[in-house]
Every structure is written in structure tokens, then in C-alpha cells.
Amino acid sequence: MLVHESAWMPTGLDPEVPSAARVYDYFLGGYHNLAIDREFAHRAQETMPDLPLILRTSRRFLRRAVHYLLDQGITQFLDLGSGIPTAGNVHEIAQEVAPHARVVYVDRDSVAIAHSALMLEKNENAAALRADLRVPRDVLRSEVVLNMLDLSQPVAVLMSAVLHFVEDDAEAQTIVAAYRNALAADSYVVISQGTQDSAGEQGEQVIRLYDETDSPFTARDRDQFTRLFKGLELIEPGVVYVPQWRPETPEDVDEHPERSCAYGAIGRKPLY
């Protein structure tokens, strides 16, 4: 069913600049996107036909990661750069298994937060916060986070397909370290990140296209990605292409997992 844009568009939105969050929403089958976002998505897919598959594969990694964390007894989740609500949100995955699980979504995009808040109106164990993940102090000291999560107990911080919008390696490492340092022992950090290691010229062209959006894209190689987990213990199988991270069935990984163009891993904060 089509939804008129005026029903969800916040005031002040620039309809002439594509939004990375809204492009992602479009590729996942959502309707919170504009003509400029759809036009950009079509251009990007023409350049890299696998792009919708790549984004869906990343989303499936997030689902498997949340299930793993639930198995470890984690029931608190801080989802950074959560994006526009779509099927398979973290609270839906977590609360299906543990109804008392608590989730805070964080995004700087006004559309994403407006729709997250609407979706969560009747959910007492989930909330949305409009904030910039690059300022961890503002996120961690916010009333929303402090009311919803007990940071003295283990928490999972999720950074799924978001740190490739932080250009500088040192800044990305500092951001992860700030959240890690604020967490209790036995907390976890989940990261997935776009890479150009296997993308070739198509990947370079898509990255250049993202310079037109509100969130330019920065790919990282395996070593750069691994350094994001400094101070954390990597959970097996370590740093791998996202389809290779604990697939549910052998059929979930084809002969070319590198087509996902993204690394994924989970790190645990040790007791010492």
C-alpha cells in the first residue's frame, strides 16, 4: 500500500539530497523514502546489481547476532545507527525470545526516530533516541538510555552497517572504545562494516555515488575492521564475511561469501 509522503515526512527535510537511511529502507522494501532516494538506489543498483542482496545479507547477520546474544543471557540492547524501522527490528527479534528484553534505538535521522517512536508507543521495553552515535557521552548520558538500560549490567551495543559512514579510522576506533569503556564486563559489541576487499571497480563506483548523499561511505579492509575490536575478545569465528558468521544452515553460505562486501564480528568485554 502506498503511503503519501506528507504522512511521514518531518518538517525541514531536504527532498533534493538522498538519505543513506532512506535508500537502505527502499532496498529492504520499505516506503519511507523519497523520489530522490529511489532514483539514487536505481543508479547504485545499476552500478552494482548485487547491492540489494548485500544489504539483506547484512540484515540477516544482525538477526543471527541478536539470537547469539540472547543465548548468552543478554537482554539489553543499544542499537546505534538503527535506521528507519523495517521488518526484523532488534526489539522484535529479542522480545520474541525474551519478552522482557530492553532495547534503545539511536539514530540522527529524524525520519528514522519519528517512525521508531511511533512503532514503540505501546512497548514499555523499547525506546528511540535521536542522537549522533559519534558523541557517545550524549548517547550514554541521555535520559532515554539511563531510564531503559542498566549500564552496570551487561549490554549489547550494536553497530550494524553504520561505521562505514564514519570516514576517519581513528575516529571510528575512538567511538567504539568509548562505548566499550562504558560497558560492564561480559557486555558485547557487534559490528558489521562495508569493505572494498572484494568489491572491485563496482564498489568504488558505488562509494563515489554515496558522496551525493547525506552520509558519504568509507570502506575498510580486514585489518582496519579488526582494529575496531581492540580491547575486546573476538567471538568465534572472529572476523569473517557476514554470511560466514554462524550461519543457521550450510545453505546460508554460497561459494562466494565475499559477494556480501561486508565483514562482521562480535567482541566481548573481558572481566579484567
XYZ file of N, CA and C in Angstrom:
816
model
N 0.853 -1.201 0.000
C 0.000 0.000 0.000
C 0.883 1.244 0.000
N 0.607 2.171 -0.876
C 1.377 3.391 -0.940
C 0.952 4.336 0.171
N 1.928 5.016 0.727
C 1.658 5.987 1.787
C 2.104 7.347 1.305
N 1.236 8.316 1.382
C 1.577 9.660 0.914
C 2.726 10.211 1.744
N 3.668 10.852 1.043
C 4.870 11.313 1.726
C 4.570 12.276 2.861
N 3.528 13.099 2.712
C 3.233 14.082 3.753
C 2.826 13.423 5.057
N 2.455 12.121 5.000
C 2.036 11.423 6.212
C 3.195 11.074 7.120
N 4.412 11.074 6.556
C 5.548 10.692 7.402
C 6.730 11.646 7.327
N 6.759 12.555 6.368
C 7.896 13.446 6.207
C 7.949 14.486 7.325
N 9.067 14.588 8.043
C 9.193 15.636 9.051
C 9.470 16.981 8.397
N 9.193 18.043 9.109
C 9.500 19.371 8.583
C 11.005 19.553 8.517
N 11.439 20.322 7.542
C 12.861 20.607 7.418
C 13.634 19.598 6.602
N 12.986 18.543 6.111
C 13.675 17.532 5.327
C 13.980 18.089 3.934
N 15.216 17.911 3.464
C 15.615 18.396 2.144
C 15.308 17.317 1.108
N 14.301 17.515 0.256
C 13.916 16.480 -0.702
C 14.870 16.354 -1.881
N 15.907 17.198 -1.916
C 16.850 17.159 -3.033
C 18.143 16.432 -2.696
N 18.286 15.972 -1.443
C 19.501 15.267 -1.023
C 19.139 13.845 -0.625
N 19.694 12.825 -1.305
C 19.383 11.449 -0.923
C 19.868 11.153 0.497
N 19.092 10.358 1.208
C 19.442 9.954 2.565
C 19.879 8.496 2.554
N 21.041 8.205 3.145
C 21.503 6.821 3.202
C 20.502 5.935 3.934
N 19.880 6.477 4.993
C 18.895 5.695 5.750
C 17.682 5.384 4.896
N 17.219 6.358 4.114
C 16.031 6.135 3.295
C 16.333 5.231 2.096
N 17.559 5.310 1.566
C 17.967 4.394 0.492
C 17.976 2.959 1.011
N 18.499 2.769 2.202
C 18.513 1.444 2.836
C 17.089 0.944 3.028
N 16.210 1.829 3.479
C 14.800 1.484 3.656
C 14.200 1.016 2.334
N 14.498 1.706 1.263
C 13.959 1.342 -0.043
C 14.440 -0.038 -0.474
N 15.739 -0.308 -0.311
C 16.283 -1.596 -0.726
C 15.697 -2.753 0.085
N 15.281 -2.471 1.325
C 14.695 -3.520 2.163
C 13.178 -3.624 1.989
N 12.632 -2.849 1.057
C 11.210 -2.959 0.757
C 10.327 -2.008 1.529
N 10.920 -1.008 2.193
C 10.131 -0.043 2.949
C 9.546 1.043 2.065
N 8.745 1.929 2.683
C 8.124 3.005 1.910
C 8.436 4.388 2.482
N 9.372 4.470 3.427
C 9.745 5.775 3.979
C 10.941 6.327 3.196
N 10.702 6.615 1.940
C 11.762 7.115 1.075
C 11.150 8.051 0.043
N 11.989 8.889 -0.534
C 11.554 9.902 -1.494
C 11.989 9.528 -2.908
N 11.491 10.255 -3.868
C 11.872 10.009 -5.253
C 13.379 10.131 -5.434
N 13.999 11.097 -4.756
C 15.447 11.283 -4.880
C 16.204 10.067 -4.350
N 15.671 9.433 -3.295
C 16.295 8.230 -2.732
C 16.141 7.045 -3.681
N 14.955 6.899 -4.277
C 14.711 5.791 -5.191
C 15.548 5.935 -6.459
N 15.662 7.164 -6.934
C 16.494 7.402 -8.123
C 17.945 7.054 -7.829
N 18.414 7.445 -6.649
C 19.786 7.111 -6.257
C 19.949 5.593 -6.154
N 18.984 4.919 -5.532
C 19.051 3.465 -5.357
C 19.122 2.757 -6.703
N 18.348 3.228 -7.676
C 18.367 2.602 -9.006
C 19.733 2.784 -9.657
N 20.304 3.967 -9.522
C 21.643 4.205 -10.082
C 22.675 3.308 -9.422
N 22.575 3.196 -8.090
C 23.531 2.363 -7.358
C 23.398 0.897 -7.759
N 22.166 0.431 -7.939
C 21.957 -0.964 -8.313
C 22.410 -1.231 -9.740
N 22.267 -0.249 -10.614
C 22.787 -0.410 -11.969
C 24.302 -0.585 -11.944
N 24.954 0.123 -11.028
C 26.396 0.028 -10.897
C 26.807 -1.296 -10.256
N 26.060 -1.723 -9.215
C 26.352 -2.968 -8.500
C 25.050 -3.740 -8.336
N 24.740 -4.633 -9.266
C 23.460 -5.357 -9.222
C 23.229 -6.145 -7.933
N 24.303 -6.542 -7.256
C 24.170 -7.325 -6.023
C 23.806 -6.479 -4.810
N 23.665 -5.174 -4.970
C 23.510 -4.303 -3.802
C 22.314 -4.659 -2.916
N 21.118 -4.911 -3.453
C 20.004 -5.312 -2.563
C 20.319 -6.585 -1.794
N 20.949 -7.566 -2.462
C 21.345 -8.800 -1.792
C 22.342 -8.519 -0.680
N 23.276 -7.623 -0.928
C 24.284 -7.272 0.065
C 23.620 -6.709 1.327
N 22.662 -5.823 1.152
C 22.002 -5.203 2.301
C 21.143 -6.205 3.060
N 20.458 -7.080 2.345
C 19.649 -8.096 3.022
C 20.525 -9.090 3.779
N 21.687 -9.414 3.215
C 22.617 -10.320 3.892
C 23.119 -9.704 5.184
N 23.388 -8.412 5.162
C 23.821 -7.713 6.372
C 22.730 -7.733 7.427
N 21.479 -7.591 6.987
C 20.349 -7.612 7.925
C 20.205 -8.986 8.579
N 20.449 -10.043 7.801
C 20.362 -11.389 8.359
C 21.463 -11.635 9.377
N 22.647 -11.047 9.158
C 23.723 -11.146 10.149
C 23.279 -10.541 11.476
N 22.606 -9.394 11.409
C 22.137 -8.753 12.638
C 21.194 -9.681 13.388
N 20.305 -10.342 12.681
C 19.350 -11.247 13.329
C 20.091 -12.393 14.036
N 21.062 -12.989 13.351
C 21.815 -14.094 13.963
C 22.599 -13.608 15.174
N 23.136 -12.396 15.076
C 23.897 -11.843 16.194
C 23.012 -11.661 17.423
N 21.800 -11.132 17.225
C 20.890 -10.931 18.349
C 20.512 -12.270 18.983
N 20.263 -13.278 18.167
C 19.947 -14.596 18.713
C 21.125 -15.157 19.514
N 22.343 -14.970 19.014
C 23.517 -15.423 19.756
C 23.592 -14.723 21.112
N 23.391 -13.421 21.120
C 23.478 -12.652 22.366
C 22.413 -13.086 23.364
N 21.214 -13.353 22.883
C 20.162 -13.853 23.759
C 20.584 -15.184 24.389
N 21.233 -16.029 23.601
C 21.706 -17.308 24.126
C 22.762 -17.124 25.217
N 23.459 -15.982 25.176
C 24.470 -15.690 26.207
C 23.854 -15.001 27.425
N 22.548 -14.820 27.412
C 21.870 -14.195 28.536
C 21.733 -12.693 28.450
N 22.089 -12.108 27.305
C 21.971 -10.655 27.128
C 20.518 -10.293 26.850
N 20.003 -9.345 27.594
C 18.627 -8.878 27.388
C 18.549 -7.349 27.304
N 19.697 -6.694 27.145
C 19.731 -5.235 26.974
C 20.492 -4.921 25.688
N 19.886 -4.102 24.844
C 20.460 -3.819 23.528
C 20.443 -2.322 23.250
N 21.585 -1.798 22.796
C 21.705 -0.411 22.369
C 22.061 -0.445 20.887
N 21.088 -0.125 20.050
C 21.225 -0.237 18.600
C 21.575 1.134 18.027
N 22.829 1.311 17.661
C 23.339 2.596 17.187
C 23.244 2.684 15.668
N 22.725 3.802 15.182
C 22.525 3.945 13.749
C 21.472 2.972 13.266
N 20.383 2.893 14.007
C 19.369 1.862 13.794
C 18.605 2.020 12.494
N 18.539 3.239 11.964
C 17.871 3.458 10.688
C 16.357 3.491 10.796
N 15.717 3.450 9.641
C 14.257 3.509 9.549
C 13.683 2.126 9.845
N 12.632 2.043 10.657
C 12.067 0.740 11.026
C 11.673 -0.087 9.807
N 12.041 -1.342 9.852
C 11.653 -2.284 8.803
C 11.517 -3.650 9.440
N 11.095 -4.634 8.671
C 10.865 -5.964 9.228
C 12.141 -6.506 9.870
N 11.980 -7.179 11.000
C 13.123 -7.775 11.679
C 13.904 -6.804 12.517
N 13.216 -5.862 13.166
C 13.903 -4.947 14.064
C 14.401 -5.697 15.290
N 15.370 -5.089 15.985
C 16.011 -5.753 17.110
C 15.011 -6.099 18.205
N 14.103 -5.176 18.530
C 13.165 -5.480 19.613
C 12.233 -6.620 19.236
N 11.876 -6.717 17.950
C 11.018 -7.818 17.510
C 11.740 -9.151 17.646
N 12.997 -9.184 17.254
C 13.791 -10.408 17.348
C 13.995 -10.797 18.809
N 14.409 -9.822 19.621
C 14.756 -10.110 21.011
C 13.530 -10.452 21.848
N 12.466 -9.683 21.712
C 11.300 -9.872 22.585
C 10.474 -11.090 22.190
N 10.682 -11.604 21.003
C 10.045 -12.861 20.631
C 10.586 -14.002 21.490
N 11.881 -13.893 21.839
C 12.531 -14.915 22.673
C 12.450 -14.548 24.145
N 12.709 -13.277 24.444
C 12.723 -12.790 25.831
C 11.844 -11.546 25.903
N 10.584 -11.689 26.248
C 9.649 -10.553 26.238
C 10.100 -9.379 27.098
N 10.945 -9.639 28.095
C 11.405 -8.566 28.980
C 12.650 -7.860 28.438
N 13.158 -8.291 27.287
C 14.355 -7.668 26.720
C 14.109 -6.181 26.478
N 15.145 -5.379 26.726
C 15.024 -3.924 26.622
C 15.936 -3.424 25.502
N 15.392 -2.514 24.698
C 16.092 -2.047 23.503
C 15.983 -0.533 23.399
N 17.107 0.120 23.089
C 17.107 1.542 22.746
C 17.675 1.690 21.341
N 16.891 2.318 20.465
C 17.337 2.637 19.117
C 17.894 4.059 19.104
N 19.029 4.235 18.433
C 19.655 5.548 18.340
C 19.945 5.861 16.878
N 19.496 7.010 16.427
C 19.810 7.441 15.068
C 19.741 8.965 15.028
N 20.470 9.567 14.125
C 20.422 11.024 13.989
C 19.382 11.466 12.968
N 18.825 10.482 12.227
C 17.860 10.787 11.181
C 16.478 10.985 11.790
N 15.877 12.138 11.526
C 14.584 12.463 12.136
C 13.475 11.527 11.682
N 13.525 11.090 10.414
C 12.521 10.154 9.921
C 12.630 8.831 10.660
N 13.841 8.333 10.805
C 14.061 7.056 11.493
C 13.519 7.091 12.910
N 13.816 8.164 13.645
C 13.403 8.240 15.045
C 11.901 8.479 15.166
N 11.340 9.285 14.292
C 9.895 9.516 14.340
C 9.132 8.216 14.165
N 9.565 7.393 13.235
C 8.866 6.140 12.991
C 9.194 5.089 14.039
N 10.394 5.109 14.567
C 10.714 4.202 15.669
C 9.833 4.516 16.871
N 9.701 5.811 17.188
C 8.885 6.206 18.338
C 7.428 5.800 18.140
N 6.912 5.976 16.918
C 5.534 5.588 16.631
C 5.344 4.082 16.786
N 6.294 3.333 16.287
C 6.221 1.881 16.344
C 6.284 1.363 17.780
N 6.964 2.111 18.649
C 7.214 1.649 20.018
C 6.256 2.247 21.043
N 5.225 2.955 20.596
C 4.322 3.657 21.515
C 3.775 2.754 22.616
N 3.461 1.521 22.297
C 2.847 0.620 23.276
C 3.834 -0.420 23.808
N 5.104 -0.178 23.566
C 6.133 -1.129 24.010
C 6.917 -0.492 25.154
N 6.698 -0.972 26.348
C 7.333 -0.376 27.524
C 8.806 -0.729 27.646
N 9.272 -1.695 26.871
C 10.655 -2.158 26.985
C 11.521 -1.737 25.801
N 11.076 -0.747 25.053
C 11.874 -0.254 23.934
C 11.628 1.237 23.755
N 12.653 1.936 23.295
C 12.559 3.388 23.128
C 13.483 3.829 22.005
N 13.247 5.046 21.521
C 14.061 5.602 20.442
C 14.649 6.936 20.884
N 15.887 7.169 20.495
C 16.607 8.392 20.856
C 17.215 9.006 19.607
N 16.896 10.280 19.364
C 17.566 10.972 18.271
C 18.866 11.554 18.812
N 19.980 10.999 18.339
C 21.303 11.434 18.783
C 22.326 10.940 17.773
N 23.516 11.493 17.865
C 24.612 11.133 16.965
C 25.511 10.136 17.673
N 25.628 8.937 17.138
C 26.452 7.911 17.780
C 27.904 8.330 17.921
N 28.319 9.327 17.130
C 29.709 9.785 17.194
C 30.000 10.608 18.440
N 28.947 10.858 19.231
C 29.112 11.566 20.509
C 28.622 10.627 21.617
N 29.434 9.639 21.970
C 28.987 8.611 22.917
C 28.498 9.165 24.249
N 29.109 10.239 24.716
C 28.698 10.792 26.009
C 27.236 11.219 25.976
N 26.835 11.885 24.896
C 25.446 12.333 24.793
C 24.481 11.149 24.746
N 24.885 10.092 24.065
C 24.031 8.905 23.984
C 23.929 8.230 25.341
N 25.077 7.963 25.961
C 25.109 7.168 27.185
C 24.541 7.910 28.390
N 24.586 9.231 28.360
C 24.057 10.020 29.479
C 22.642 10.519 29.228
N 22.063 10.120 28.116
C 20.716 10.576 27.798
C 19.708 9.959 28.760
N 18.620 10.681 28.975
C 17.564 10.193 29.858
C 16.963 8.898 29.322
N 16.842 8.805 27.991
C 16.254 7.614 27.387
C 17.083 6.375 27.710
N 18.393 6.469 27.514
C 19.259 5.313 27.780
C 19.289 4.988 29.259
N 19.428 5.996 30.102
C 19.538 5.753 31.539
C 18.243 5.190 32.123
N 17.107 5.555 31.545
C 15.828 5.021 32.031
C 15.560 3.607 31.538
N 16.082 3.271 30.364
C 15.750 1.986 29.756
C 16.793 0.897 30.039
N 18.068 1.288 30.124
C 19.141 0.303 30.263
C 19.888 0.482 31.577
N 20.308 -0.622 32.159
C 21.145 -0.613 33.360
C 22.581 -0.879 32.916
N 23.356 0.192 32.806
C 24.716 0.071 32.277
C 25.674 -0.593 33.256
N 25.232 -0.863 34.467
C 26.070 -1.608 35.410
C 25.986 -3.112 35.147
N 25.052 -3.497 34.265
C 24.877 -4.892 33.885
C 25.238 -5.059 32.399
N 25.510 -6.289 31.953
C 25.901 -6.498 30.557
C 24.881 -5.952 29.560
N 25.408 -5.308 28.532
C 24.616 -4.709 27.456
C 25.262 -5.106 26.133
N 24.462 -5.256 25.097
C 24.993 -5.437 23.750
C 24.864 -4.129 22.991
N 25.983 -3.623 22.483
C 25.980 -2.440 21.633
C 26.072 -2.917 20.189
N 25.105 -2.519 19.389
C 25.022 -2.953 18.002
C 25.395 -1.799 17.079
N 26.372 -2.029 16.217
C 26.769 -1.046 15.208
C 26.718 -1.757 13.859
N 25.516 -2.000 13.400
C 25.308 -2.775 12.184
C 25.255 -1.860 10.975
N 26.214 -2.043 10.067
C 26.233 -1.294 8.802
C 26.144 0.210 9.028
N 26.919 0.716 9.999
C 26.861 2.151 10.276
C 28.245 2.805 10.337
N 29.269 2.082 10.780
C 30.574 2.733 10.931
C 31.230 3.058 9.596
N 30.728 2.500 8.498
C 31.274 2.916 7.203
C 30.806 4.326 6.826
N 29.984 4.930 7.684
C 29.642 6.338 7.493
C 30.485 7.253 8.389
N 31.479 6.677 9.054
C 32.474 7.455 9.802
C 33.768 7.374 8.998
N 34.202 8.502 8.480
C 35.291 8.495 7.500
C 36.638 8.129 8.102
N 36.970 8.706 9.241
C 38.317 8.585 9.794
C 38.461 7.310 10.630
N 39.507 6.533 10.361
C 39.741 5.300 11.106
C 39.931 5.552 12.593
N 40.726 6.553 12.904
C 40.999 6.848 14.315
C 39.719 7.236 15.037
N 38.867 8.023 14.369
C 37.599 8.406 14.996
C 36.714 7.184 15.210
N 36.645 6.299 14.220
C 35.828 5.096 14.362
C 36.312 4.251 15.539
N 37.627 4.102 15.675
C 38.173 3.324 16.789
C 37.879 4.003 18.124
N 37.962 5.325 18.152
C 37.677 6.069 19.383
C 36.213 5.926 19.784
N 35.321 5.954 18.808
C 33.889 5.791 19.083
C 33.626 4.436 19.720
N 34.146 3.376 19.101
C 33.929 2.031 19.640
C 34.521 1.919 21.045
N 35.719 2.478 21.231
C 36.376 2.404 22.541
C 35.560 3.113 23.618
N 34.928 4.229 23.273
C 34.150 4.982 24.257
C 32.953 4.155 24.740
N 32.277 3.493 23.813
C 31.162 2.641 24.232
C 31.680 1.431 25.008
N 32.747 0.831 24.518
C 33.323 -0.329 25.227
C 33.677 0.029 26.657
N 34.318 1.163 26.857
C 34.763 1.557 28.199
C 33.595 1.810 29.144
N 32.446 2.182 28.589
C 31.278 2.487 29.423
C 30.491 1.239 29.813
N 30.831 0.108 29.200
C 30.058 -1.109 29.413
C 30.584 -1.927 30.582
N 29.691 -2.696 31.185
C 30.086 -3.650 32.218
C 30.796 -4.832 31.564
N 31.594 -5.540 32.368
C 32.231 -6.761 31.880
C 31.163 -7.739 31.396
N 31.536 -8.569 30.424
C 30.629 -9.535 29.800
C 29.589 -8.867 28.905
N 29.799 -7.592 28.587
C 28.995 -6.944 27.558
C 29.576 -7.290 26.189
N 28.819 -6.987 25.155
C 29.233 -7.340 23.794
C 29.112 -6.135 22.861
N 29.959 -6.130 21.836
C 29.887 -5.132 20.766
C 29.772 -5.884 19.444
N 28.740 -5.569 18.681
C 28.507 -6.175 17.367
C 28.771 -5.118 16.304
N 29.600 -5.459 15.314
C 29.892 -4.511 14.236
C 29.834 -5.236 12.901
N 29.174 -4.627 11.937
C 29.332 -5.025 10.536
C 29.699 -3.779 9.753
N 30.468 -3.966 8.704
C 31.090 -2.832 8.028
C 31.338 -3.179 6.564
N 30.979 -2.271 5.681
C 31.246 -2.471 4.263
C 32.730 -2.483 3.974
N 33.123 -3.344 3.027
C 34.527 -3.436 2.634
C 34.637 -3.415 1.118
N 35.777 -2.956 0.656
C 36.062 -2.955 -0.770
C 37.020 -4.084 -1.130
N 37.351 -4.931 -0.156
C 38.309 -6.003 -0.397
C 37.885 -6.897 -1.549
N 36.574 -7.060 -1.715
C 36.089 -7.963 -2.761
C 35.171 -7.267 -3.768
N 35.050 -5.955 -3.660
C 34.042 -5.248 -4.457
C 34.550 -4.766 -5.807
N 35.856 -4.572 -5.937
C 36.418 -4.152 -7.208
C 35.948 -2.780 -7.657
N 35.948 -2.580 -8.971
C 35.589 -1.289 -9.555
C 34.131 -0.938 -9.288
N 33.249 -1.940 -9.263
C 31.846 -1.664 -8.954
C 31.718 -1.016 -7.583
N 32.447 -1.558 -6.614
C 32.402 -0.997 -5.264
C 32.894 0.432 -5.220
N 33.960 0.718 -5.947
C 34.492 2.081 -5.984
C 33.460 3.045 -6.557
N 32.747 2.620 -7.582
C 31.749 3.487 -8.200
C 30.591 3.764 -7.238
N 30.151 2.721 -6.497
C 29.057 2.917 -5.537
C 29.498 3.853 -4.422
N 30.731 3.696 -3.958
C 31.249 4.569 -2.903
C 31.257 6.018 -3.375
N 31.643 6.231 -4.623
C 31.637 7.597 -5.157
C 30.214 8.132 -5.238
N 29.259 7.263 -5.568
C 27.865 7.700 -5.606
C 27.401 8.182 -4.234
N 27.829 7.498 -3.176
C 27.386 7.859 -1.829
C 27.886 9.237 -1.398
N 28.848 9.785 -2.127
C 29.277 11.159 -1.838
C 28.144 12.147 -2.092
N 27.124 11.736 -2.862
C 25.987 12.602 -3.152
C 24.948 12.585 -2.026
N 25.059 11.652 -1.103
C 24.062 11.518 -0.048
C 24.462 12.321 1.185
N 23.614 12.222 2.223
C 23.921 12.899 3.478
C 24.935 12.136 4.314
N 25.383 10.955 3.826
C 26.308 10.110 4.595
C 27.302 9.453 3.650
N 28.390 10.140 3.299
C 29.415 9.521 2.445
C 29.928 8.215 3.052
N 30.346 7.304 2.175
C 30.685 5.932 2.552
C 32.197 5.742 2.595
N 32.691 5.075 3.639
C 34.112 4.750 3.758
C 34.259 3.250 3.974
N 34.790 2.555 2.986
C 35.028 1.120 3.131
C 36.276 0.884 3.979
N 36.326 -0.278 4.644
C 37.512 -0.650 5.425
C 37.943 -2.057 5.054
N 39.264 -2.273 5.062
C 39.754 -3.614 4.780
C 39.729 -4.448 6.061
N 40.118 -5.693 5.958
C 40.004 -6.623 7.083
C 40.801 -6.142 8.295
N 42.016 -5.650 8.065
C 42.845 -5.188 9.185
C 42.225 -3.964 9.856
N 41.748 -3.014 9.072
C 41.110 -1.829 9.636
C 39.875 -2.214 10.450
N 39.098 -3.149 9.922
C 37.898 -3.603 10.626
C 38.280 -4.286 11.941
N 39.273 -5.142 11.901
C 39.680 -5.886 13.097
C 40.132 -4.949 14.201
N 40.783 -3.856 13.829
C 41.280 -2.910 14.849
C 40.139 -2.242 15.619
N 38.946 -2.254 15.082
C 37.806 -1.684 15.802
C 37.507 -2.462 17.090
N 37.994 -3.704 17.171
C 37.691 -4.572 18.312
C 38.802 -4.577 19.365
N 39.680 -3.597 19.318
C 40.736 -3.513 20.314
C 40.125 -3.479 21.719
N 40.696 -4.300 22.621
C 40.197 -4.356 23.990
C 39.028 -5.296 24.181
N 38.612 -5.969 23.108
C 37.502 -6.924 23.166
C 37.998 -8.306 22.745
N 37.366 -9.336 23.265
C 37.685 -10.705 22.866
C 36.754 -11.110 21.731
N 37.331 -11.409 20.579
C 36.513 -11.790 19.435
C 35.860 -13.154 19.668
N 34.582 -13.229 19.371
C 33.838 -14.475 19.472
C 34.026 -15.263 18.174
N 34.212 -16.578 18.308
C 34.361 -17.407 17.110
C 33.150 -17.248 16.190
N 33.361 -17.151 14.890
C 34.576 -17.417 14.120
C 35.458 -16.195 13.881
N 35.345 -15.164 14.678
C 36.166 -13.975 14.503
C 35.657 -13.072 13.401
N 36.591 -12.444 12.691
C 36.239 -11.530 11.599
C 36.057 -12.335 10.318
N 34.848 -12.310 9.777
C 34.531 -13.050 8.550
C 33.559 -12.220 7.711
N 33.365 -12.630 6.478
C 32.285 -12.028 5.699
C 30.955 -12.388 6.368
N 30.004 -11.461 6.360
C 28.816 -11.630 7.186
C 28.045 -12.941 6.973
N 27.979 -13.512 5.751
C 27.254 -14.790 5.645
C 27.955 -15.926 6.391
N 29.259 -15.769 6.647
C 30.037 -16.826 7.295
C 29.951 -16.779 8.819
N 29.312 -15.740 9.366
C 29.235 -15.649 10.825
C 28.072 -16.498 11.321
N 28.429 -17.699 11.812
C 27.483 -18.635 12.417
C 26.198 -18.794 11.603
N 26.318 -19.227 10.348
C 25.114 -19.420 9.530
C 24.206 -20.468 10.164
N 22.914 -20.302 9.978
C 21.947 -21.220 10.583
C 21.928 -22.567 9.878
N 22.197 -22.572 8.574
C 22.294 -23.816 7.818
C 23.458 -23.685 6.830
N 24.044 -24.795 6.387
C 25.133 -24.711 5.392
C 24.708 -24.003 4.119
N 23.404 -24.089 3.802
C 22.911 -23.462 2.574
C 22.907 -21.934 2.652
N 23.075 -21.400 3.865
C 23.070 -19.945 4.022
C 24.338 -19.294 3.481
N 25.367 -20.095 3.227
C 26.640 -19.574 2.713
C 26.905 -20.199 1.352
N 26.917 -19.383 0.303
C 27.203 -19.944 -1.011
C 28.709 -20.000 -1.241
N 29.096 -20.263 -2.461
C 30.518 -20.424 -2.769
C 31.271 -19.103 -2.768
N 30.531 -17.996 -2.709
C 31.193 -16.684 -2.774
C 30.666 -15.761 -1.683
N 30.979 -16.030 -0.410
C 30.521 -15.154 0.676
C 31.076 -13.742 0.565
N 32.155 -13.598 -0.179
C 32.743 -12.270 -0.357
C 31.826 -11.343 -1.137
N 30.812 -11.892 -1.804
C 29.844 -11.051 -2.537
C 29.073 -10.149 -1.582
N 29.064 -10.488 -0.295
C 28.369 -9.653 0.692
C 29.035 -8.301 0.870
N 30.326 -8.210 0.510
C 31.084 -6.952 0.594
C 31.011 -6.330 1.995
N 30.950 -7.171 3.017
C 30.883 -6.670 4.390
C 31.478 -7.686 5.345
N 32.244 -7.180 6.302
C 32.743 -8.014 7.387
C 31.805 -7.884 8.586
N 31.781 -8.933 9.388
C 31.004 -8.900 10.619
C 31.743 -9.624 11.722
N 31.530 -9.186 12.958
C 32.144 -9.840 14.108
C 31.466 -9.377 15.374
N 31.664 -10.144 16.449
C 31.183 -9.785 17.774
C 32.353 -9.871 18.743
N 32.495 -8.846 19.580
C 33.522 -8.842 20.612
C 32.897 -8.789 21.997
N 33.517 -9.479 22.946
C 33.050 -9.484 24.331
C 34.029 -8.712 25.200
N 33.505 -7.892 26.098
C 34.354 -7.174 27.043
C 34.766 -8.132 28.153
N 36.071 -8.339 28.312
C 36.520 -9.327 29.310
C 36.350 -8.829 30.740
N 36.496 -9.749 31.685
C 36.321 -9.413 33.099
C 37.456 -8.559 33.622
N 38.656 -8.716 33.063
C 39.818 -7.977 33.575
C 39.929 -6.599 32.954
